[in-house]
């Protein structure tokens, strides 16, 4: 009896040890396969960047909000979606822009009426990456002294990538191949590749610096430096001392429905197009350049729609041909422009 009792006691001890081992194993598995009646808190594996800029800074630099704002959509999961997979679309709408610009002119003072449309598409699976197809048409009024076509066109697709090195440094890269032509001369002369490479240094919440280049691929000018700084004097005023487009903006209204801003800006305008000259049917390339001093009002609505109305003075106007046949300076004129972003 004593021997049997000792044997049974040993078997019980052995079974107890196995049960303890099984309980420990169950605890370890619990950390991976939690019961459905327990809350699960998951941590996002996407990179999180501290929010070092306010809304105005992000807008001025064109920084995608998802790179700066914390994504806590995975912080808590509903019980019924424990086995669900989050669907991330390959491509989605970001914004669309329509623009109308008129530079009046008669006789030998070239007039231009321009319409342009663009649609910015973002790829949610690739943060900071956007694709923007653009189309524009320019109706030319005059001049009498040279044989410009009645219309020239802009077609392009811009590929833009914005990313951050750290809390202070970020960068932007863009390349935009396109065809700029009257669609009668569609040759290698009509193919142009524009782009830009910019670096941003966030010195503080009220001061940022910009360094880089803008490649415009025109016949007379290929590359422009882009450098300067953005300063916030207060919540409602901003100065962008950036060549080639300086701008000062001041907020005049803020409500729950909208904000309104007044601004003055400088701009380098123009473009190059491959054309077929009407008088001789000879293929050529025409380049138009100007400088613009602009005043405008911008209205931002809470639904994301932004409208801009501008008037300006356009000067230092030049028309040049690749053949150098018909080059001349054009008298200054005015400008009216309306742009809607939605």
Short mmCIF file of C-alpha atoms in Angstrom, two decimals:
data_model
loop_
_atom_site.label_atom_id
_atom_site.label_comp_id
_atom_site.label_asym_id
_atom_site.label_seq_id
_atom_site.Cartn_x
_atom_site.Cartn_y
_atom_site.Cartn_z
CA UNK A 1 0.00 0.00 0.00
CA UNK A 2 2.78 2.34 0.87
CA UNK A 3 4.46 1.66 -2.44
CA UNK A 4 1.24 2.14 -4.37
CA UNK A 5 0.49 5.40 -2.55
CA UNK A 6 3.95 6.70 -3.31
CA UNK A 7 3.52 5.74 -6.96
CA UNK A 8 0.09 7.47 -7.16
CA UNK A 9 1.48 10.56 -5.44
CA UNK A 10 4.31 10.67 -7.96
CA UNK A 11 1.84 10.39 -10.84
CA UNK A 12 -0.23 13.23 -9.38
CA UNK A 13 2.87 15.38 -9.04
CA UNK A 14 3.81 14.62 -12.65
CA UNK A 15 0.30 15.50 -13.84
CA UNK A 16 0.40 18.71 -11.82
CA UNK A 17 3.69 19.69 -13.44
CA UNK A 18 2.24 19.04 -16.92
CA UNK A 19 -0.82 21.14 -16.11
CA UNK A 20 1.42 23.97 -14.90
CA UNK A 21 3.42 23.71 -18.11
CA UNK A 22 0.21 23.76 -20.16
CA UNK A 23 -1.03 26.84 -18.25
CA UNK A 24 2.25 28.65 -18.94
CA UNK A 25 2.04 27.72 -22.62
CA UNK A 26 -1.56 28.99 -22.72
CA UNK A 27 -0.47 32.29 -21.18
CA UNK A 28 2.20 32.67 -23.85
CA UNK A 29 -0.31 31.93 -26.61
CA UNK A 30 -2.73 34.39 -25.08
CA UNK A 31 -0.37 37.21 -26.04
CA UNK A 32 -0.75 36.18 -29.68
CA UNK A 33 -4.24 34.76 -29.91
CA UNK A 34 -6.32 36.76 -27.47
CA UNK A 35 -9.90 35.71 -26.70
CA UNK A 36 -12.56 37.63 -28.64
CA UNK A 37 -14.01 39.05 -25.43
CA UNK A 38 -10.86 41.04 -24.73
CA UNK A 39 -9.97 44.43 -26.20
CA UNK A 40 -6.99 44.50 -28.53
CA UNK A 41 -4.88 47.60 -28.98
CA UNK A 42 -2.63 47.51 -32.02
CA UNK A 43 0.22 49.84 -32.79
CA UNK A 44 0.50 51.31 -36.29
CA UNK A 45 3.53 50.11 -38.20
CA UNK A 46 3.53 53.13 -40.54
CA UNK A 47 6.15 55.80 -39.78
CA UNK A 48 4.91 58.55 -37.48
CA UNK A 49 6.32 62.04 -37.82
CA UNK A 50 5.93 64.60 -35.02
CA UNK A 51 3.72 67.52 -35.95
CA UNK A 52 6.18 70.38 -36.09
CA UNK A 53 4.20 72.70 -38.40
CA UNK A 54 0.88 74.39 -37.95
CA UNK A 55 -1.86 74.30 -40.61
CA UNK A 56 -0.59 77.42 -42.36
CA UNK A 57 2.93 76.06 -42.58
CA UNK A 58 1.76 72.78 -44.05
CA UNK A 59 -0.32 74.60 -46.63
CA UNK A 60 2.46 76.97 -47.64
CA UNK A 61 4.96 74.16 -48.13
CA UNK A 62 2.46 71.81 -49.75
CA UNK A 63 3.25 69.06 -47.27
CA UNK A 64 0.83 66.11 -47.38
CA UNK A 65 -1.06 66.08 -44.05
CA UNK A 66 -0.63 62.34 -43.61
CA UNK A 67 3.12 62.83 -43.19
CA UNK A 68 2.64 65.12 -40.23
CA UNK A 69 -0.47 63.98 -38.45
CA UNK A 70 -0.61 60.89 -36.25
CA UNK A 71 -2.59 58.05 -37.72
CA UNK A 72 -4.42 56.42 -34.83
CA UNK A 73 -7.02 54.66 -36.93
CA UNK A 74 -5.45 51.35 -35.77
CA UNK A 75 -5.21 52.29 -32.12
CA UNK A 76 -8.43 50.48 -31.30
CA UNK A 77 -10.18 47.67 -33.11
CA UNK A 78 -13.82 46.75 -32.87
CA UNK A 79 -14.54 43.14 -31.83
CA UNK A 80 -16.45 42.38 -34.96
CA UNK A 81 -13.50 43.50 -37.13
CA UNK A 82 -10.75 41.48 -35.51
CA UNK A 83 -10.54 39.31 -38.59
CA UNK A 84 -11.25 42.10 -41.08
CA UNK A 85 -8.60 43.53 -43.42
CA UNK A 86 -8.40 47.27 -43.96
CA UNK A 87 -8.83 48.17 -47.63
CA UNK A 88 -6.39 50.79 -48.88
CA UNK A 89 -7.23 52.09 -52.37
CA UNK A 90 -4.49 52.15 -54.97
CA UNK A 91 -5.36 55.69 -56.07
CA UNK A 92 -7.71 58.40 -54.80
CA UNK A 93 -8.73 61.98 -55.55
CA UNK A 94 -6.77 64.67 -53.73
CA UNK A 95 -7.79 67.90 -55.43
CA UNK A 96 -8.80 69.35 -58.79
CA UNK A 97 -7.94 72.83 -60.06
CA UNK A 98 -9.52 74.97 -62.79
CA UNK A 99 -7.83 78.20 -63.88
CA UNK A 100 -8.84 81.05 -66.22
CA UNK A 101 -6.32 83.80 -67.08
CA UNK A 102 -6.72 86.78 -69.42
CA UNK A 103 -3.99 89.13 -70.61
CA UNK A 104 -5.76 91.66 -72.88
CA UNK A 105 -4.03 92.81 -76.07
CA UNK A 106 -4.79 94.24 -79.49
CA UNK A 107 -2.76 94.91 -82.60
CA UNK A 108 0.87 94.05 -81.96
CA UNK A 109 0.28 93.87 -78.21
CA UNK A 110 -0.14 90.13 -77.79
CA UNK A 111 -3.28 89.11 -75.93
CA UNK A 112 -3.60 85.69 -74.28
CA UNK A 113 -6.69 83.96 -72.92
CA UNK A 114 -5.78 80.74 -71.08
CA UNK A 115 -7.79 77.85 -69.67
CA UNK A 116 -6.21 75.05 -67.65
CA UNK A 117 -7.41 72.00 -65.73
CA UNK A 118 -5.53 69.64 -63.44
CA UNK A 119 -6.40 66.69 -61.23
CA UNK A 120 -4.10 65.67 -58.38
CA UNK A 121 -4.30 61.98 -57.52
CA UNK A 122 -2.63 60.49 -54.47
CA UNK A 123 -1.48 56.93 -53.86
CA UNK A 124 -2.41 56.10 -50.25
CA UNK A 125 -0.10 53.08 -50.25
CA UNK A 126 2.86 55.37 -50.97
CA UNK A 127 2.78 58.30 -48.58
CA UNK A 128 3.67 61.65 -50.09
CA UNK A 129 3.41 60.50 -53.71
CA UNK A 130 0.98 62.24 -56.12
CA UNK A 131 0.29 62.10 -59.84
CA UNK A 132 -1.16 65.23 -61.49
CA UNK A 133 -2.27 65.25 -65.15
CA UNK A 134 -2.67 68.77 -66.56
CA UNK A 135 -4.18 70.24 -69.70
CA UNK A 136 -4.19 73.85 -70.85
CA UNK A 137 -5.06 75.85 -73.94
CA UNK A 138 -3.92 79.40 -74.77
CA UNK A 139 -5.92 81.48 -77.26
CA UNK A 140 -3.61 84.05 -78.86
CA UNK A 141 -4.92 87.44 -79.96
CA UNK A 142 -2.42 88.94 -82.41
CA UNK A 143 0.15 90.13 -82.92
CA UNK A 144 -0.25 91.48 -86.44
CA UNK A 145 3.49 91.68 -87.14
CA UNK A 146 4.20 87.96 -86.80
CA UNK A 147 2.51 84.67 -87.66
CA UNK A 148 1.63 82.97 -84.42
CA UNK A 149 -1.00 80.20 -84.52
CA UNK A 150 -4.44 80.87 -83.06
CA UNK A 151 -3.94 78.40 -80.21
CA UNK A 152 -1.19 76.53 -78.38
CA UNK A 153 -1.62 73.72 -75.88
CA UNK A 154 -0.02 72.39 -72.68
CA UNK A 155 -0.33 68.71 -71.77
CA UNK A 156 1.69 67.09 -69.00
CA UNK A 157 1.69 64.61 -66.14
CA UNK A 158 3.56 65.56 -62.96
CA UNK A 159 4.93 62.93 -60.60
CA UNK A 160 5.62 64.45 -57.17
CA UNK A 161 7.11 62.91 -54.06
CA UNK A 162 7.36 64.61 -50.68
CA UNK A 163 9.13 62.98 -47.75
CA UNK A 164 10.84 63.84 -44.47
CA UNK A 165 14.33 63.09 -43.22
CA UNK A 166 13.51 64.05 -39.64
CA UNK A 167 11.65 66.70 -37.65
CA UNK A 168 13.67 69.51 -39.23
CA UNK A 169 14.45 68.45 -42.80
CA UNK A 170 12.12 67.39 -45.61
CA UNK A 171 12.40 67.30 -49.38
CA UNK A 172 10.26 67.43 -52.51
CA UNK A 173 10.98 65.97 -55.94
CA UNK A 174 8.87 66.44 -59.05
CA UNK A 175 9.23 65.53 -62.70
CA UNK A 176 6.61 66.41 -65.32
CA UNK A 177 7.03 65.23 -68.91
CA UNK A 178 4.68 66.91 -71.35
CA UNK A 179 3.89 68.03 -74.89
CA UNK A 180 3.74 71.80 -75.57
CA UNK A 181 2.61 72.47 -79.11
CA UNK A 182 -0.06 73.76 -81.48
CA UNK A 183 -0.65 70.05 -82.32
CA UNK A 184 0.49 70.72 -85.89
CA UNK A 185 4.16 70.55 -85.00
CA UNK A 186 4.31 67.50 -82.74
CA UNK A 187 8.00 66.57 -82.84
CA UNK A 188 10.84 66.23 -80.35
CA UNK A 189 10.75 70.05 -80.12
CA UNK A 190 7.31 69.83 -78.51
CA UNK A 191 8.43 67.40 -75.80
CA UNK A 192 9.50 69.13 -72.61
CA UNK A 193 10.34 67.78 -69.17
CA UNK A 194 9.92 70.19 -66.29
CA UNK A 195 10.54 69.53 -62.63
CA UNK A 196 11.90 70.72 -59.32
CA UNK A 197 13.97 69.57 -56.42
CA UNK A 198 13.49 71.39 -53.12
CA UNK A 199 14.70 70.93 -49.56
CA UNK A 200 12.88 72.45 -46.56
CA UNK A 201 14.45 73.24 -43.22
CA UNK A 202 12.01 73.88 -40.36
CA UNK A 203 13.94 76.33 -38.17
CA UNK A 204 10.94 76.99 -35.93
CA UNK A 205 7.16 77.20 -36.05
CA UNK A 206 7.51 80.75 -37.40
CA UNK A 207 10.40 80.35 -39.83
CA UNK A 208 11.25 77.82 -42.54
CA UNK A 209 13.96 77.89 -45.21
CA UNK A 210 13.76 76.57 -48.77
CA UNK A 211 16.63 75.55 -51.06
CA UNK A 212 16.58 73.99 -54.51
CA UNK A 213 16.12 74.40 -58.24
CA UNK A 214 13.20 74.60 -60.67
CA UNK A 215 13.73 73.15 -64.14
CA UNK A 216 11.44 74.88 -66.68
CA UNK A 217 13.04 73.52 -69.90
CA UNK A 218 12.39 76.57 -72.06
CA UNK A 219 14.38 77.44 -75.14
CA UNK A 220 15.80 80.59 -73.58
CA UNK A 221 16.03 79.43 -69.97
CA UNK A 222 16.38 75.92 -68.61
CA UNK A 223 16.98 76.23 -64.88
CA UNK A 224 15.97 78.64 -62.12
CA UNK A 225 17.28 78.67 -58.55
CA UNK A 226 14.66 78.40 -55.83
CA UNK A 227 15.72 79.73 -52.45
CA UNK A 228 14.36 81.80 -49.62
CA UNK A 229 12.38 81.56 -46.43
CA UNK A 230 8.83 81.52 -45.13
CA UNK A 231 8.02 83.62 -42.06
CA UNK A 232 4.88 83.83 -39.91
CA UNK A 233 4.57 87.19 -38.19
CA UNK A 234 1.33 86.12 -36.52
CA UNK A 235 -1.39 83.54 -36.96
CA UNK A 236 -2.86 85.63 -39.75
CA UNK A 237 0.12 86.89 -41.76
CA UNK A 238 2.81 85.10 -43.74
CA UNK A 239 5.74 86.23 -45.89
CA UNK A 240 7.22 83.90 -48.51
CA UNK A 241 10.51 85.38 -49.68
CA UNK A 242 11.14 82.65 -52.23
CA UNK A 243 12.53 83.24 -55.69
CA UNK A 244 10.99 82.99 -58.30
CA UNK A 245 7.58 83.52 -56.59
CA UNK A 246 7.62 85.81 -53.52
CA UNK A 247 4.32 86.35 -51.73
CA UNK A 248 2.90 88.18 -48.70
CA UNK A 249 -0.45 87.00 -47.30
CA UNK A 250 -2.67 88.61 -44.67
CA UNK A 251 -5.89 87.16 -43.27
CA UNK A 252 -8.84 89.55 -43.16
CA UNK A 253 -11.66 87.21 -42.12
CA UNK A 254 -12.03 83.99 -40.15
CA UNK A 255 -15.30 82.26 -39.31
CA UNK A 256 -16.63 78.74 -38.89
CA UNK A 257 -17.50 78.58 -42.59
CA UNK A 258 -14.50 80.23 -44.28
CA UNK A 259 -11.32 82.26 -44.18
CA UNK A 260 -10.36 85.14 -46.45
CA UNK A 261 -6.82 86.25 -47.23
CA UNK A 262 -5.41 89.20 -49.15
CA UNK A 263 -2.03 88.83 -50.82
CA UNK A 264 0.49 90.42 -53.14
CA UNK A 265 2.88 88.27 -55.16
CA UNK A 266 5.44 88.24 -57.92
CA UNK A 267 5.50 85.67 -60.71
CA UNK A 268 7.62 84.59 -63.66
CA UNK A 269 5.23 83.74 -66.51
CA UNK A 270 5.33 82.38 -70.03
CA UNK A 271 6.23 79.19 -71.85
CA UNK A 272 7.66 77.54 -74.95
CA UNK A 273 5.68 75.78 -77.70
CA UNK A 274 6.55 73.95 -80.91
CA UNK A 275 4.46 75.54 -83.71
CA UNK A 276 3.95 75.56 -87.46
CA UNK A 277 4.15 79.12 -88.67
CA UNK A 278 1.03 80.11 -90.57
CA UNK A 279 2.70 82.25 -93.22
CA UNK A 280 5.44 79.84 -94.32
CA UNK A 281 4.27 76.46 -92.94
CA UNK A 282 7.74 76.12 -91.41
CA UNK A 283 8.15 74.35 -88.07
CA UNK A 284 9.57 76.56 -85.32
CA UNK A 285 9.60 77.00 -81.54
CA UNK A 286 8.17 80.16 -79.95
CA UNK A 287 8.91 81.31 -76.40
CA UNK A 288 6.91 83.90 -74.50
CA UNK A 289 8.21 85.42 -71.24
CA UNK A 290 6.91 88.04 -68.82
CA UNK A 291 7.08 89.25 -65.22
CA UNK A 292 3.92 89.76 -63.15
CA UNK A 293 3.04 91.80 -60.08
CA UNK A 294 -0.18 90.39 -58.65
CA UNK A 295 -2.72 91.30 -56.00
CA UNK A 296 -5.43 88.87 -55.02
CA UNK A 297 -7.99 87.59 -52.58
CA UNK A 298 -8.23 83.96 -51.52
CA UNK A 299 -11.26 82.34 -49.91
CA UNK A 300 -10.89 79.01 -48.11
CA UNK A 301 -14.04 77.09 -47.26
CA UNK A 302 -14.34 74.46 -44.55
CA UNK A 303 -15.37 71.87 -47.15
CA UNK A 304 -11.90 72.16 -48.70
CA UNK A 305 -12.82 74.38 -51.65
CA UNK A 306 -10.45 77.30 -52.30
CA UNK A 307 -11.09 80.18 -54.72
CA UNK A 308 -8.64 82.87 -55.82
CA UNK A 309 -9.31 86.07 -57.74
CA UNK A 310 -6.30 88.06 -58.95
CA UNK A 311 -5.52 91.20 -60.88
CA UNK A 312 -2.02 92.10 -61.96
CA UNK A 313 0.40 94.18 -63.99
CA UNK A 314 2.37 92.27 -66.64
CA UNK A 315 5.63 93.74 -67.93
CA UNK A 316 8.98 92.84 -69.48
CA UNK A 317 7.09 90.89 -72.13
CA UNK A 318 9.13 89.21 -74.87
CA UNK A 319 8.35 86.96 -77.83
CA UNK A 320 11.24 84.97 -79.29
CA UNK A 321 11.53 82.30 -81.98
CA UNK A 322 14.12 79.54 -82.21
CA UNK A 323 14.78 80.75 -85.78
CA UNK A 324 15.21 84.35 -84.48
CA UNK A 325 12.81 85.43 -87.22
CA UNK A 326 10.15 87.70 -85.73
CA UNK A 327 11.50 88.37 -82.22
CA UNK A 328 10.19 91.52 -80.55
CA UNK A 329 9.33 93.14 -77.23
CA UNK A 330 5.66 93.50 -76.29
CA UNK A 331 4.08 96.40 -74.44
CA UNK A 332 2.98 95.89 -70.80
CA UNK A 333 -0.60 94.88 -70.12
CA UNK A 334 -2.91 93.88 -67.29
CA UNK A 335 -4.01 90.47 -66.02
CA UNK A 336 -7.18 88.98 -64.58
CA UNK A 337 -7.16 85.44 -63.19
CA UNK A 338 -9.63 83.22 -61.37
CA UNK A 339 -8.74 79.84 -59.91
CA UNK A 340 -10.92 77.27 -58.17
CA UNK A 341 -9.56 74.30 -56.24
CA UNK A 342 -11.88 71.58 -54.96
#
